[in-house]
Amino acid sequence: MQAELGIIRLDLLFEAISGIIALMITYYATKAYRLTGQKKLSDLSTGFLVLSAGMFGRVVGTLYFITQYGEVGSNLIISIVTIAYGMSRIMAYILFVISTRPTKTHFEQEFQNNTDVSMLLMATFLVDTSLEVLAILVLVVVVLQAVLNYMSTRSKFARYVLVGFFLLLLSHILMAGAETSPGLYLLSQGAQLLGFLSMLVMLIQAGRD
Amino acid sequence: MSRKRAYRSKMRILADMMRAIQSEGEEGAGPTKVLYAANLSHDRLKQYIDELLEKELVIEQDPESNNRVYFLTEKGRAFLREFVRIERFSEAFGIEI
């Protein structure tokens, strides 16, 4: 019991730190959008805002219901928080797919192909009930786009983002296996935190003169 | 398949012009230098130079003379530094600005 609570508290700490980093990226993307008017930066900003809102919602919700009511807390409300959290992440990842979509001039791809991928993901979103599997599916697309971006630019900033998104994907894969092996739960949260820390390093380095 | 020229936002064009001026250092840059460095037509150059002057990002030495030379202001240098940061951030996510 003590160990379980320890895992939960560490999980919430990791989640809160990740949420703060997501908010920092939101701020920077908004600032970049205001200066350039590039719509994709606005989508990116919204994606990270939704992600951080979901994370803080989960932290506050879990703290409130578990610390206030302990084991007798409402399972229904916990389930609602969990589903809302999962949905917010998927919405954020779909926004990442849209905002980090490669441009035609980079890869000589037809715009229609990309639209088809996004529409396919949206369709899957409506029929599939497993939020974790959905998150993995959408994040695979995000990671592939980050790989393409890194291969075309070879920039260290793109590498940090690629590592960040890859670790987020890894965290969802680990989370999917957490039911059978609870130890994977904390590993999953650790991978998520490392992913956001990688993006924080990118933010710091990109902001240097 | 033909390779299309990448789209340049207005901010990128202004930044390219300011980089051309900055690269000339204390000597400043003339309109021809800016025109070639930023890859602009003459009409566009005039339009954007007017905008840079209006926003006080560059100053023009001796506006009455035929031999015009442009210099970056402190505000212009600060803008360019900020633009470079945003350019790196956008590049990290594969977003062209």
PDB file of C-alpha atoms in Angstrom:
ATOM      1  CA  MET A   1       0.000   0.000   0.000  1.00  0.00           C
ATOM      2  CA  GLN A   2       2.784   2.386   0.989  1.00  0.00           C
ATOM      3  CA  ALA A   3       4.726   1.500  -2.158  1.00  0.00           C
ATOM      4  CA  GLU A   4       1.612   2.085  -4.308  1.00  0.00           C
ATOM      5  CA  LEU A   5       1.090   5.549  -2.826  1.00  0.00           C
ATOM      6  CA  GLY A   6       4.786   6.271  -3.375  1.00  0.00           C
ATOM      7  CA  ILE A   7       4.421   5.398  -7.049  1.00  0.00           C
ATOM      8  CA  ILE A   8       1.313   7.577  -7.328  1.00  0.00           C
ATOM      9  CA  ARG A   9       3.026  10.579  -5.745  1.00  0.00           C
ATOM     10  CA  LEU A  10       6.141  10.236  -7.886  1.00  0.00           C
ATOM     11  CA  ASP A  11       3.876   9.813 -10.901  1.00  0.00           C
ATOM     12  CA  LEU A  12       2.075  13.077 -10.070  1.00  0.00           C
ATOM     13  CA  LEU A  13       5.375  14.892  -9.585  1.00  0.00           C
ATOM     14  CA  PHE A  14       6.620  13.681 -12.991  1.00  0.00           C
ATOM     15  CA  GLU A  15       3.279  14.624 -14.541  1.00  0.00           C
ATOM     16  CA  ALA A  16       3.344  18.121 -13.025  1.00  0.00           C
ATOM     17  CA  ILE A  17       6.903  18.782 -14.256  1.00  0.00           C
ATOM     18  CA  SER A  18       5.952  17.536 -17.739  1.00  0.00           C
ATOM     19  CA  GLY A  19       2.873  19.790 -17.658  1.00  0.00           C
ATOM     20  CA  ILE A  20       5.002  22.837 -16.794  1.00  0.00           C
ATOM     21  CA  ILE A  21       7.375  22.084 -19.686  1.00  0.00           C
ATOM     22  CA  ALA A  22       4.369  21.648 -22.021  1.00  0.00           C
ATOM     23  CA  LEU A  23       3.127  25.083 -20.874  1.00  0.00           C
ATOM     24  CA  MET A  24       6.537  26.605 -21.613  1.00  0.00           C
ATOM     25  CA  ILE A  25       6.430  25.177 -25.150  1.00  0.00           C
ATOM     26  CA  THR A  26       2.867  26.554 -25.498  1.00  0.00           C
ATOM     27  CA  TYR A  27       4.102  30.015 -24.533  1.00  0.00           C
ATOM     28  CA  TYR A  28       6.997  29.895 -26.978  1.00  0.00           C
ATOM     29  CA  ALA A  29       4.874  28.541 -29.853  1.00  0.00           C
ATOM     30  CA  THR A  30       2.270  31.269 -29.235  1.00  0.00           C
ATOM     31  CA  LYS A  31       4.989  33.910 -29.264  1.00  0.00           C
ATOM     32  CA  ALA A  32       6.348  32.486 -32.537  1.00  0.00           C
ATOM     33  CA  TYR A  33       2.834  32.421 -34.035  1.00  0.00           C
ATOM     34  CA  ARG A  34       2.236  36.073 -33.113  1.00  0.00           C
ATOM     35  CA  LEU A  35       5.448  37.108 -34.813  1.00  0.00           C
ATOM     36  CA  THR A  36       5.171  35.008 -37.968  1.00  0.00           C
ATOM     37  CA  GLY A  37       1.437  34.328 -38.402  1.00  0.00           C
ATOM     38  CA  GLN A  38       2.275  30.689 -39.289  1.00  0.00           C
ATOM     39  CA  LYS A  39      -0.899  28.667 -38.641  1.00  0.00           C
ATOM     40  CA  LYS A  40       1.034  25.469 -37.827  1.00  0.00           C
ATOM     41  CA  LEU A  41       2.645  27.218 -34.851  1.00  0.00           C
ATOM     42  CA  SER A  42      -0.826  28.037 -33.564  1.00  0.00           C
ATOM     43  CA  ASP A  43      -1.825  24.352 -33.921  1.00  0.00           C
ATOM     44  CA  LEU A  44       1.357  23.306 -32.126  1.00  0.00           C
ATOM     45  CA  SER A  45       0.652  25.785 -29.336  1.00  0.00           C
ATOM     46  CA  THR A  46      -2.933  24.509 -28.967  1.00  0.00           C
ATOM     47  CA  GLY A  47      -1.657  20.922 -28.923  1.00  0.00           C
ATOM     48  CA  PHE A  48       0.743  21.553 -26.045  1.00  0.00           C
ATOM     49  CA  LEU A  49      -1.879  23.626 -24.215  1.00  0.00           C
ATOM     50  CA  VAL A  50      -4.401  20.762 -24.425  1.00  0.00           C
ATOM     51  CA  LEU A  51      -1.693  18.320 -23.316  1.00  0.00           C
ATOM     52  CA  SER A  52      -0.713  20.427 -20.297  1.00  0.00           C
ATOM     53  CA  ALA A  53      -4.379  21.017 -19.374  1.00  0.00           C
ATOM     54  CA  GLY A  54      -4.927  17.248 -19.410  1.00  0.00           C
ATOM     55  CA  MET A  55      -1.832  16.670 -17.283  1.00  0.00           C
ATOM     56  CA  PHE A  56      -2.739  19.279 -14.678  1.00  0.00           C
ATOM     57  CA  GLY A  57      -6.335  18.017 -14.711  1.00  0.00           C
ATOM     58  CA  ARG A  58      -5.069  14.540 -13.921  1.00  0.00           C
ATOM     59  CA  VAL A  59      -2.710  15.748 -11.185  1.00  0.00           C
ATOM     60  CA  VAL A  60      -5.370  17.893  -9.501  1.00  0.00           C
ATOM     61  CA  GLY A  61      -8.107  15.293 -10.010  1.00  0.00           C
ATOM     62  CA  THR A  62      -6.014  12.422  -8.653  1.00  0.00           C
ATOM     63  CA  LEU A  63      -4.758  14.450  -5.691  1.00  0.00           C
ATOM     64  CA  TYR A  64      -8.262  15.614  -4.852  1.00  0.00           C
ATOM     65  CA  PHE A  65     -10.040  12.298  -5.094  1.00  0.00           C
ATOM     66  CA  ILE A  66      -7.329  10.060  -3.682  1.00  0.00           C
ATOM     67  CA  THR A  67      -6.135  12.283  -0.845  1.00  0.00           C
ATOM     68  CA  GLN A  68      -9.635  13.460   0.072  1.00  0.00           C
ATOM     69  CA  TYR A  69     -11.520  10.172  -0.174  1.00  0.00           C
ATOM     70  CA  GLY A  70      -8.738   7.557  -0.148  1.00  0.00           C
ATOM     71  CA  GLU A  71      -9.775   4.078  -1.209  1.00  0.00           C
ATOM     72  CA  VAL A  72     -13.492   4.858  -0.940  1.00  0.00           C
ATOM     73  CA  GLY A  73     -13.299   7.568  -3.626  1.00  0.00           C
ATOM     74  CA  SER A  74     -15.790   7.463  -6.466  1.00  0.00           C
ATOM     75  CA  ASN A  75     -14.597   5.031  -9.139  1.00  0.00           C
ATOM     76  CA  LEU A  76     -16.914   6.708 -11.619  1.00  0.00           C
ATOM     77  CA  ILE A  77     -15.279  10.113 -11.152  1.00  0.00           C
ATOM     78  CA  ILE A  78     -11.773   8.599 -11.290  1.00  0.00           C
ATOM     79  CA  SER A  79     -12.802   6.906 -14.544  1.00  0.00           C
ATOM     80  CA  ILE A  80     -14.093  10.201 -15.948  1.00  0.00           C
ATOM     81  CA  VAL A  81     -10.798  11.943 -15.081  1.00  0.00           C
ATOM     82  CA  THR A  82      -8.823   9.095 -16.672  1.00  0.00           C
ATOM     83  CA  ILE A  83     -10.898   9.147 -19.870  1.00  0.00           C
ATOM     84  CA  ALA A  84     -10.770  12.957 -20.098  1.00  0.00           C
ATOM     85  CA  TYR A  85      -6.986  12.763 -19.642  1.00  0.00           C
ATOM     86  CA  GLY A  86      -6.635  10.107 -22.338  1.00  0.00           C
ATOM     87  CA  MET A  87      -8.873  12.025 -24.742  1.00  0.00           C
ATOM     88  CA  SER A  88      -6.992  15.290 -24.195  1.00  0.00           C
ATOM     89  CA  ARG A  89      -3.711  13.556 -25.020  1.00  0.00           C
ATOM     90  CA  ILE A  90      -5.096  12.082 -28.229  1.00  0.00           C
ATOM     91  CA  MET A  91      -6.471  15.494 -29.257  1.00  0.00           C
ATOM     92  CA  ALA A  92      -3.061  17.022 -28.571  1.00  0.00           C
ATOM     93  CA  TYR A  93      -1.259  14.330 -30.586  1.00  0.00           C
ATOM     94  CA  ILE A  94      -3.625  14.819 -33.542  1.00  0.00           C
ATOM     95  CA  LEU A  95      -2.759  18.531 -33.416  1.00  0.00           C
ATOM     96  CA  PHE A  96       0.941  17.562 -33.448  1.00  0.00           C
ATOM     97  CA  VAL A  97       0.331  15.396 -36.538  1.00  0.00           C
ATOM     98  CA  ILE A  98      -1.261  18.401 -38.265  1.00  0.00           C
ATOM     99  CA  SER A  99       1.267  21.002 -37.146  1.00  0.00           C
ATOM    100  CA  THR A 100       4.442  18.982 -37.813  1.00  0.00           C
ATOM    101  CA  ARG A 101       3.204  17.661 -41.165  1.00  0.00           C
ATOM    102  CA  PRO A 102       6.048  17.969 -43.710  1.00  0.00           C
ATOM    103  CA  THR A 103       5.606  20.642 -46.360  1.00  0.00           C
ATOM    104  CA  LYS A 104       5.269  19.711 -50.026  1.00  0.00           C
ATOM    105  CA  THR A 105       8.568  21.338 -50.953  1.00  0.00           C
ATOM    106  CA  HIS A 106      10.519  19.199 -48.484  1.00  0.00           C
ATOM    107  CA  PHE A 107       9.359  15.796 -49.519  1.00  0.00           C
ATOM    108  CA  GLU A 108       7.591  16.290 -52.844  1.00  0.00           C
ATOM    109  CA  GLN A 109       4.481  14.664 -51.442  1.00  0.00           C
ATOM    110  CA  GLU A 110       0.965  15.381 -52.473  1.00  0.00           C
ATOM    111  CA  PHE A 111      -0.991  17.328 -49.881  1.00  0.00           C
ATOM    112  CA  GLN A 112      -3.878  14.921 -50.360  1.00  0.00           C
ATOM    113  CA  ASN A 113      -1.839  11.983 -49.040  1.00  0.00           C
ATOM    114  CA  ASN A 114      -1.254  13.758 -45.722  1.00  0.00           C
ATOM    115  CA  THR A 115      -4.891  14.753 -45.434  1.00  0.00           C
ATOM    116  CA  ASP A 116      -5.893  11.136 -46.010  1.00  0.00           C
ATOM    117  CA  VAL A 117      -3.626  10.009 -43.133  1.00  0.00           C
ATOM    118  CA  SER A 118      -5.148  12.582 -40.773  1.00  0.00           C
ATOM    119  CA  MET A 119      -8.692  11.689 -41.812  1.00  0.00           C
ATOM    120  CA  LEU A 120      -7.940   7.990 -41.344  1.00  0.00           C
ATOM    121  CA  LEU A 121      -6.700   8.718 -37.820  1.00  0.00           C
ATOM    122  CA  MET A 122      -9.808  10.747 -37.064  1.00  0.00           C
ATOM    123  CA  ALA A 123     -12.017   7.902 -38.305  1.00  0.00           C
ATOM    124  CA  THR A 124     -10.139   5.430 -36.102  1.00  0.00           C
ATOM    125  CA  PHE A 125     -10.590   7.857 -33.221  1.00  0.00           C
ATOM    126  CA  LEU A 126     -14.358   7.593 -33.536  1.00  0.00           C
ATOM    127  CA  VAL A 127     -14.609   3.813 -33.626  1.00  0.00           C
ATOM    128  CA  ASP A 128     -11.791   2.578 -31.373  1.00  0.00           C
ATOM    129  CA  THR A 129     -12.359   2.465 -27.618  1.00  0.00           C
ATOM    130  CA  SER A 130      -8.818   1.858 -26.387  1.00  0.00           C
ATOM    131  CA  LEU A 131      -7.377   5.317 -25.742  1.00  0.00           C
ATOM    132  CA  GLU A 132      -3.863   4.058 -25.075  1.00  0.00           C
ATOM    133  CA  VAL A 133      -3.686   2.170 -28.374  1.00  0.00           C
ATOM    134  CA  LEU A 134      -5.078   5.233 -30.154  1.00  0.00           C
ATOM    135  CA  ALA A 135      -2.465   7.460 -28.536  1.00  0.00           C
ATOM    136  CA  ILE A 136       0.241   5.052 -29.734  1.00  0.00           C
ATOM    137  CA  LEU A 137      -1.158   5.058 -33.283  1.00  0.00           C
ATOM    138  CA  VAL A 138      -1.249   8.855 -33.494  1.00  0.00           C
ATOM    139  CA  LEU A 139       2.163   9.227 -31.857  1.00  0.00           C
ATOM    140  CA  VAL A 140       3.711   6.803 -34.363  1.00  0.00           C
ATOM    141  CA  VAL A 141       2.730   9.293 -37.089  1.00  0.00           C
ATOM    142  CA  VAL A 142       4.134  12.200 -35.035  1.00  0.00           C
ATOM    143  CA  VAL A 143       7.429  10.325 -34.504  1.00  0.00           C
ATOM    144  CA  LEU A 144       7.681   9.425 -38.207  1.00  0.00           C
ATOM    145  CA  GLN A 145       7.197  13.077 -39.119  1.00  0.00           C
ATOM    146  CA  ALA A 146       9.853  14.064 -36.581  1.00  0.00           C
ATOM    147  CA  VAL A 147      12.221  11.482 -38.152  1.00  0.00           C
ATOM    148  CA  LEU A 148      11.586  12.946 -41.628  1.00  0.00           C
ATOM    149  CA  ASN A 149      12.172  16.452 -40.286  1.00  0.00           C
ATOM    150  CA  TYR A 150      15.425  15.442 -38.588  1.00  0.00           C
ATOM    151  CA  MET A 151      16.639  13.641 -41.715  1.00  0.00           C
ATOM    152  CA  SER A 152      15.980  16.705 -43.864  1.00  0.00           C
ATOM    153  CA  THR A 153      17.443  19.317 -41.485  1.00  0.00           C
ATOM    154  CA  ARG A 154      19.993  17.329 -39.419  1.00  0.00           C
ATOM    155  CA  SER A 155      19.584  20.032 -36.793  1.00  0.00           C
ATOM    156  CA  LYS A 156      20.240  19.344 -33.122  1.00  0.00           C
ATOM    157  CA  PHE A 157      16.974  21.114 -32.277  1.00  0.00           C
ATOM    158  CA  ALA A 158      15.037  18.673 -34.494  1.00  0.00           C
ATOM    159  CA  ARG A 159      16.936  15.807 -32.813  1.00  0.00           C
ATOM    160  CA  TYR A 160      15.776  16.900 -29.352  1.00  0.00           C
ATOM    161  CA  VAL A 161      12.170  17.042 -30.557  1.00  0.00           C
ATOM    162  CA  LEU A 162      12.516  13.605 -32.187  1.00  0.00           C
ATOM    163  CA  VAL A 163      13.918  12.145 -28.939  1.00  0.00           C
ATOM    164  CA  GLY A 164      11.106  13.874 -27.012  1.00  0.00           C
ATOM    165  CA  PHE A 165       8.309  12.477 -29.170  1.00  0.00           C
ATOM    166  CA  PHE A 166       9.955   9.029 -29.276  1.00  0.00           C
ATOM    167  CA  LEU A 167      10.101   8.895 -25.463  1.00  0.00           C
ATOM    168  CA  LEU A 168       6.445   9.969 -25.308  1.00  0.00           C
ATOM    169  CA  LEU A 169       5.613   7.079 -27.644  1.00  0.00           C
ATOM    170  CA  LEU A 170       7.684   4.722 -25.496  1.00  0.00           C
ATOM    171  CA  SER A 171       5.820   5.911 -22.397  1.00  0.00           C
ATOM    172  CA  HIS A 172       2.491   4.975 -23.997  1.00  0.00           C
ATOM    173  CA  ILE A 173       3.823   1.575 -25.070  1.00  0.00           C
ATOM    174  CA  LEU A 174       5.018   0.913 -21.512  1.00  0.00           C
ATOM    175  CA  MET A 175       1.697   2.145 -20.142  1.00  0.00           C
ATOM    176  CA  ALA A 176      -0.157  -0.318 -22.376  1.00  0.00           C
ATOM    177  CA  GLY A 177       1.733  -3.143 -20.639  1.00  0.00           C
ATOM    178  CA  ALA A 178       1.312  -1.717 -17.122  1.00  0.00           C
ATOM    179  CA  GLU A 179      -1.793  -3.816 -16.389  1.00  0.00           C
ATOM    180  CA  THR A 180       0.216  -7.032 -16.508  1.00  0.00           C
ATOM    181  CA  SER A 181       3.360  -5.570 -14.938  1.00  0.00           C
ATOM    182  CA  PRO A 182       2.730  -2.604 -12.583  1.00  0.00           C
ATOM    183  CA  GLY A 183       6.444  -1.682 -12.539  1.00  0.00           C
ATOM    184  CA  LEU A 184       6.045  -0.496 -16.129  1.00  0.00           C
ATOM    185  CA  TYR A 185       3.721   2.253 -14.872  1.00  0.00           C
ATOM    186  CA  LEU A 186       6.517   4.222 -13.208  1.00  0.00           C
ATOM    187  CA  LEU A 187       8.871   3.497 -16.107  1.00  0.00           C
ATOM    188  CA  SER A 188       6.217   4.920 -18.402  1.00  0.00           C
ATOM    189  CA  GLN A 189       5.986   8.119 -16.353  1.00  0.00           C
ATOM    190  CA  GLY A 190       9.783   8.342 -16.288  1.00  0.00           C
ATOM    191  CA  ALA A 191       9.964   8.010 -20.087  1.00  0.00           C
ATOM    192  CA  GLN A 192       7.355  10.761 -20.442  1.00  0.00           C
ATOM    193  CA  LEU A 193       9.306  13.072 -18.131  1.00  0.00           C
ATOM    194  CA  LEU A 194      12.554  12.395 -20.037  1.00  0.00           C
ATOM    195  CA  GLY A 195      10.725  13.181 -23.297  1.00  0.00           C
ATOM    196  CA  PHE A 196       9.603  16.555 -21.988  1.00  0.00           C
ATOM    197  CA  LEU A 197      13.066  17.249 -20.543  1.00  0.00           C
ATOM    198  CA  SER A 198      14.515  16.655 -24.017  1.00  0.00           C
ATOM    199  CA  MET A 199      12.107  19.295 -25.365  1.00  0.00           C
ATOM    200  CA  LEU A 200      13.101  21.613 -22.517  1.00  0.00           C
ATOM    201  CA  VAL A 201      16.766  21.281 -23.543  1.00  0.00           C
ATOM    202  CA  MET A 202      15.706  22.190 -27.102  1.00  0.00           C
ATOM    203  CA  LEU A 203      13.840  25.255 -25.785  1.00  0.00           C
ATOM    204  CA  ILE A 204      16.836  26.416 -23.754  1.00  0.00           C
ATOM    205  CA  GLN A 205      19.324  25.883 -26.581  1.00  0.00           C
ATOM    206  CA  ALA A 206      17.084  27.489 -29.207  1.00  0.00           C
ATOM    207  CA  GLY A 207      16.651  30.515 -26.936  1.00  0.00           C
ATOM    208  CA  ARG A 208      20.379  31.139 -26.616  1.00  0.00           C
ATOM    209  CA  ASP A 209      22.003  34.011 -28.517  1.00  0.00           C
TER     210      ASP A 209
ATOM    211  CA  MET B   1       8.000  16.532 -60.688  1.00  0.00           C
ATOM    212  CA  SER B   2       9.027  20.145 -60.572  1.00  0.00           C
ATOM    213  CA  ARG B   3      10.591  21.469 -57.382  1.00  0.00           C
ATOM    214  CA  LYS B   4       8.647  24.467 -56.145  1.00  0.00           C
ATOM    215  CA  ARG B   5      10.314  27.379 -54.427  1.00  0.00           C
ATOM    216  CA  ALA B   6       9.718  27.375 -50.687  1.00  0.00           C
ATOM    217  CA  TYR B   7       7.163  29.877 -49.459  1.00  0.00           C
ATOM    218  CA  ARG B   8       8.682  32.789 -47.579  1.00  0.00           C
ATOM    219  CA  SER B   9       6.577  34.600 -45.049  1.00  0.00           C
ATOM    220  CA  LYS B  10       6.701  38.380 -44.864  1.00  0.00           C
ATOM    221  CA  MET B  11       8.612  38.131 -41.581  1.00  0.00           C
ATOM    222  CA  ARG B  12      11.233  35.899 -43.203  1.00  0.00           C
ATOM    223  CA  ILE B  13      11.659  38.368 -46.080  1.00  0.00           C
ATOM    224  CA  LEU B  14      12.098  41.241 -43.615  1.00  0.00           C
ATOM    225  CA  ALA B  15      14.584  39.126 -41.620  1.00  0.00           C
ATOM    226  CA  ASP B  16      16.519  38.241 -44.818  1.00  0.00           C
ATOM    227  CA  MET B  17      16.756  41.943 -45.680  1.00  0.00           C
ATOM    228  CA  MET B  18      17.936  42.798 -42.187  1.00  0.00           C
ATOM    229  CA  ARG B  19      20.526  39.993 -42.277  1.00  0.00           C
ATOM    230  CA  ALA B  20      21.862  41.443 -45.539  1.00  0.00           C
ATOM    231  CA  ILE B  21      22.162  44.854 -43.892  1.00  0.00           C
ATOM    232  CA  GLN B  22      23.747  43.372 -40.765  1.00  0.00           C
ATOM    233  CA  SER B  23      26.305  41.409 -42.801  1.00  0.00           C
ATOM    234  CA  GLU B  24      27.701  44.690 -44.135  1.00  0.00           C
ATOM    235  CA  GLY B  25      28.522  45.824 -40.603  1.00  0.00           C
ATOM    236  CA  GLU B  26      29.397  49.446 -39.996  1.00  0.00           C
ATOM    237  CA  GLU B  27      29.535  50.284 -43.689  1.00  0.00           C
ATOM    238  CA  GLY B  28      25.820  49.652 -44.068  1.00  0.00           C
ATOM    239  CA  ALA B  29      24.119  48.106 -47.107  1.00  0.00           C
ATOM    240  CA  GLY B  30      22.844  49.770 -50.251  1.00  0.00           C
ATOM    241  CA  PRO B  31      19.533  48.867 -51.921  1.00  0.00           C
ATOM    242  CA  THR B  32      21.176  46.678 -54.584  1.00  0.00           C
ATOM    243  CA  LYS B  33      22.948  44.583 -51.980  1.00  0.00           C
ATOM    244  CA  VAL B  34      19.686  44.103 -50.045  1.00  0.00           C
ATOM    245  CA  LEU B  35      17.765  43.357 -53.246  1.00  0.00           C
ATOM    246  CA  TYR B  36      20.124  40.556 -54.308  1.00  0.00           C
ATOM    247  CA  ALA B  37      20.677  39.119 -50.815  1.00  0.00           C
ATOM    248  CA  ALA B  38      16.962  38.947 -50.070  1.00  0.00           C
ATOM    249  CA  ASN B  39      16.082  37.891 -53.647  1.00  0.00           C
ATOM    250  CA  LEU B  40      13.448  40.589 -54.206  1.00  0.00           C
ATOM    251  CA  SER B  41      12.033  42.581 -57.101  1.00  0.00           C
ATOM    252  CA  HIS B  42      12.612  46.334 -57.085  1.00  0.00           C
ATOM    253  CA  ASP B  43       8.969  47.117 -56.226  1.00  0.00           C
ATOM    254  CA  ARG B  44       8.937  44.648 -53.355  1.00  0.00           C
ATOM    255  CA  LEU B  45      12.227  45.986 -52.061  1.00  0.00           C
ATOM    256  CA  LYS B  46      10.862  49.528 -51.882  1.00  0.00           C
ATOM    257  CA  GLN B  47       7.685  48.328 -50.164  1.00  0.00           C
ATOM    258  CA  TYR B  48       9.569  46.339 -47.515  1.00  0.00           C
ATOM    259  CA  ILE B  49      12.300  48.959 -46.971  1.00  0.00           C
ATOM    260  CA  ASP B  50       9.559  51.515 -46.286  1.00  0.00           C
ATOM    261  CA  GLU B  51       8.072  49.121 -43.750  1.00  0.00           C
ATOM    262  CA  LEU B  52      11.434  48.550 -42.038  1.00  0.00           C
ATOM    263  CA  LEU B  53      11.986  52.313 -41.860  1.00  0.00           C
ATOM    264  CA  GLU B  54       8.491  52.922 -40.544  1.00  0.00           C
ATOM    265  CA  LYS B  55       8.958  50.302 -37.802  1.00  0.00           C
ATOM    266  CA  GLU B  56      12.362  51.829 -36.975  1.00  0.00           C
ATOM    267  CA  LEU B  57      14.118  48.507 -37.525  1.00  0.00           C
ATOM    268  CA  VAL B  58      16.549  50.158 -39.956  1.00  0.00           C
ATOM    269  CA  ILE B  59      17.647  53.731 -40.541  1.00  0.00           C
ATOM    270  CA  GLU B  60      18.621  55.351 -43.778  1.00  0.00           C
ATOM    271  CA  GLN B  61      21.754  57.436 -43.991  1.00  0.00           C
ATOM    272  CA  ASP B  62      21.279  60.692 -45.866  1.00  0.00           C
ATOM    273  CA  PRO B  63      17.782  60.083 -47.346  1.00  0.00           C
ATOM    274  CA  GLU B  64      18.141  63.060 -49.723  1.00  0.00           C
ATOM    275  CA  SER B  65      21.204  61.600 -51.395  1.00  0.00           C
ATOM    276  CA  ASN B  66      21.057  59.252 -54.427  1.00  0.00           C
ATOM    277  CA  ASN B  67      23.541  56.958 -52.710  1.00  0.00           C
ATOM    278  CA  ARG B  68      21.285  55.386 -50.079  1.00  0.00           C
ATOM    279  CA  VAL B  69      22.762  53.222 -47.317  1.00  0.00           C
ATOM    280  CA  TYR B  70      20.800  51.355 -44.650  1.00  0.00           C
ATOM    281  CA  PHE B  71      21.856  50.445 -41.099  1.00  0.00           C
ATOM    282  CA  LEU B  72      20.252  48.264 -38.465  1.00  0.00           C
ATOM    283  CA  THR B  73      18.922  50.040 -35.386  1.00  0.00           C
ATOM    284  CA  GLU B  74      19.179  48.527 -31.887  1.00  0.00           C
ATOM    285  CA  LYS B  75      15.490  47.608 -32.215  1.00  0.00           C
ATOM    286  CA  GLY B  76      16.332  45.892 -35.516  1.00  0.00           C
ATOM    287  CA  ARG B  77      19.156  43.898 -33.951  1.00  0.00           C
ATOM    288  CA  ALA B  78      16.854  42.795 -31.106  1.00  0.00           C
ATOM    289  CA  PHE B  79      14.196  41.763 -33.641  1.00  0.00           C
ATOM    290  CA  LEU B  80      16.721  39.726 -35.619  1.00  0.00           C
ATOM    291  CA  ARG B  81      17.947  37.947 -32.472  1.00  0.00           C
ATOM    292  CA  GLU B  82      14.352  37.058 -31.570  1.00  0.00           C
ATOM    293  CA  PHE B  83      13.642  35.906 -35.125  1.00  0.00           C
ATOM    294  CA  VAL B  84      16.658  33.546 -35.049  1.00  0.00           C
ATOM    295  CA  ARG B  85      15.349  31.971 -31.806  1.00  0.00           C
ATOM    296  CA  ILE B  86      11.912  31.479 -33.312  1.00  0.00           C
ATOM    297  CA  GLU B  87      13.432  30.120 -36.508  1.00  0.00           C
ATOM    298  CA  ARG B  88      15.317  27.444 -34.509  1.00  0.00           C
ATOM    299  CA  PHE B  89      12.194  26.574 -32.513  1.00  0.00           C
ATOM    300  CA  SER B  90      10.070  26.228 -35.662  1.00  0.00           C
ATOM    301  CA  GLU B  91      12.773  24.217 -37.422  1.00  0.00           C
ATOM    302  CA  ALA B  92      12.866  21.799 -34.485  1.00  0.00           C
ATOM    303  CA  PHE B  93       9.231  20.889 -35.174  1.00  0.00           C
ATOM    304  CA  GLY B  94       9.610  21.000 -38.968  1.00  0.00           C
ATOM    305  CA  ILE B  95       7.534  24.157 -39.332  1.00  0.00           C
ATOM    306  CA  GLU B  96       8.619  26.582 -42.038  1.00  0.00           C
ATOM    307  CA  ILE B  97       8.230  30.252 -41.249  1.00  0.00           C
TER     308      ILE B  97
END
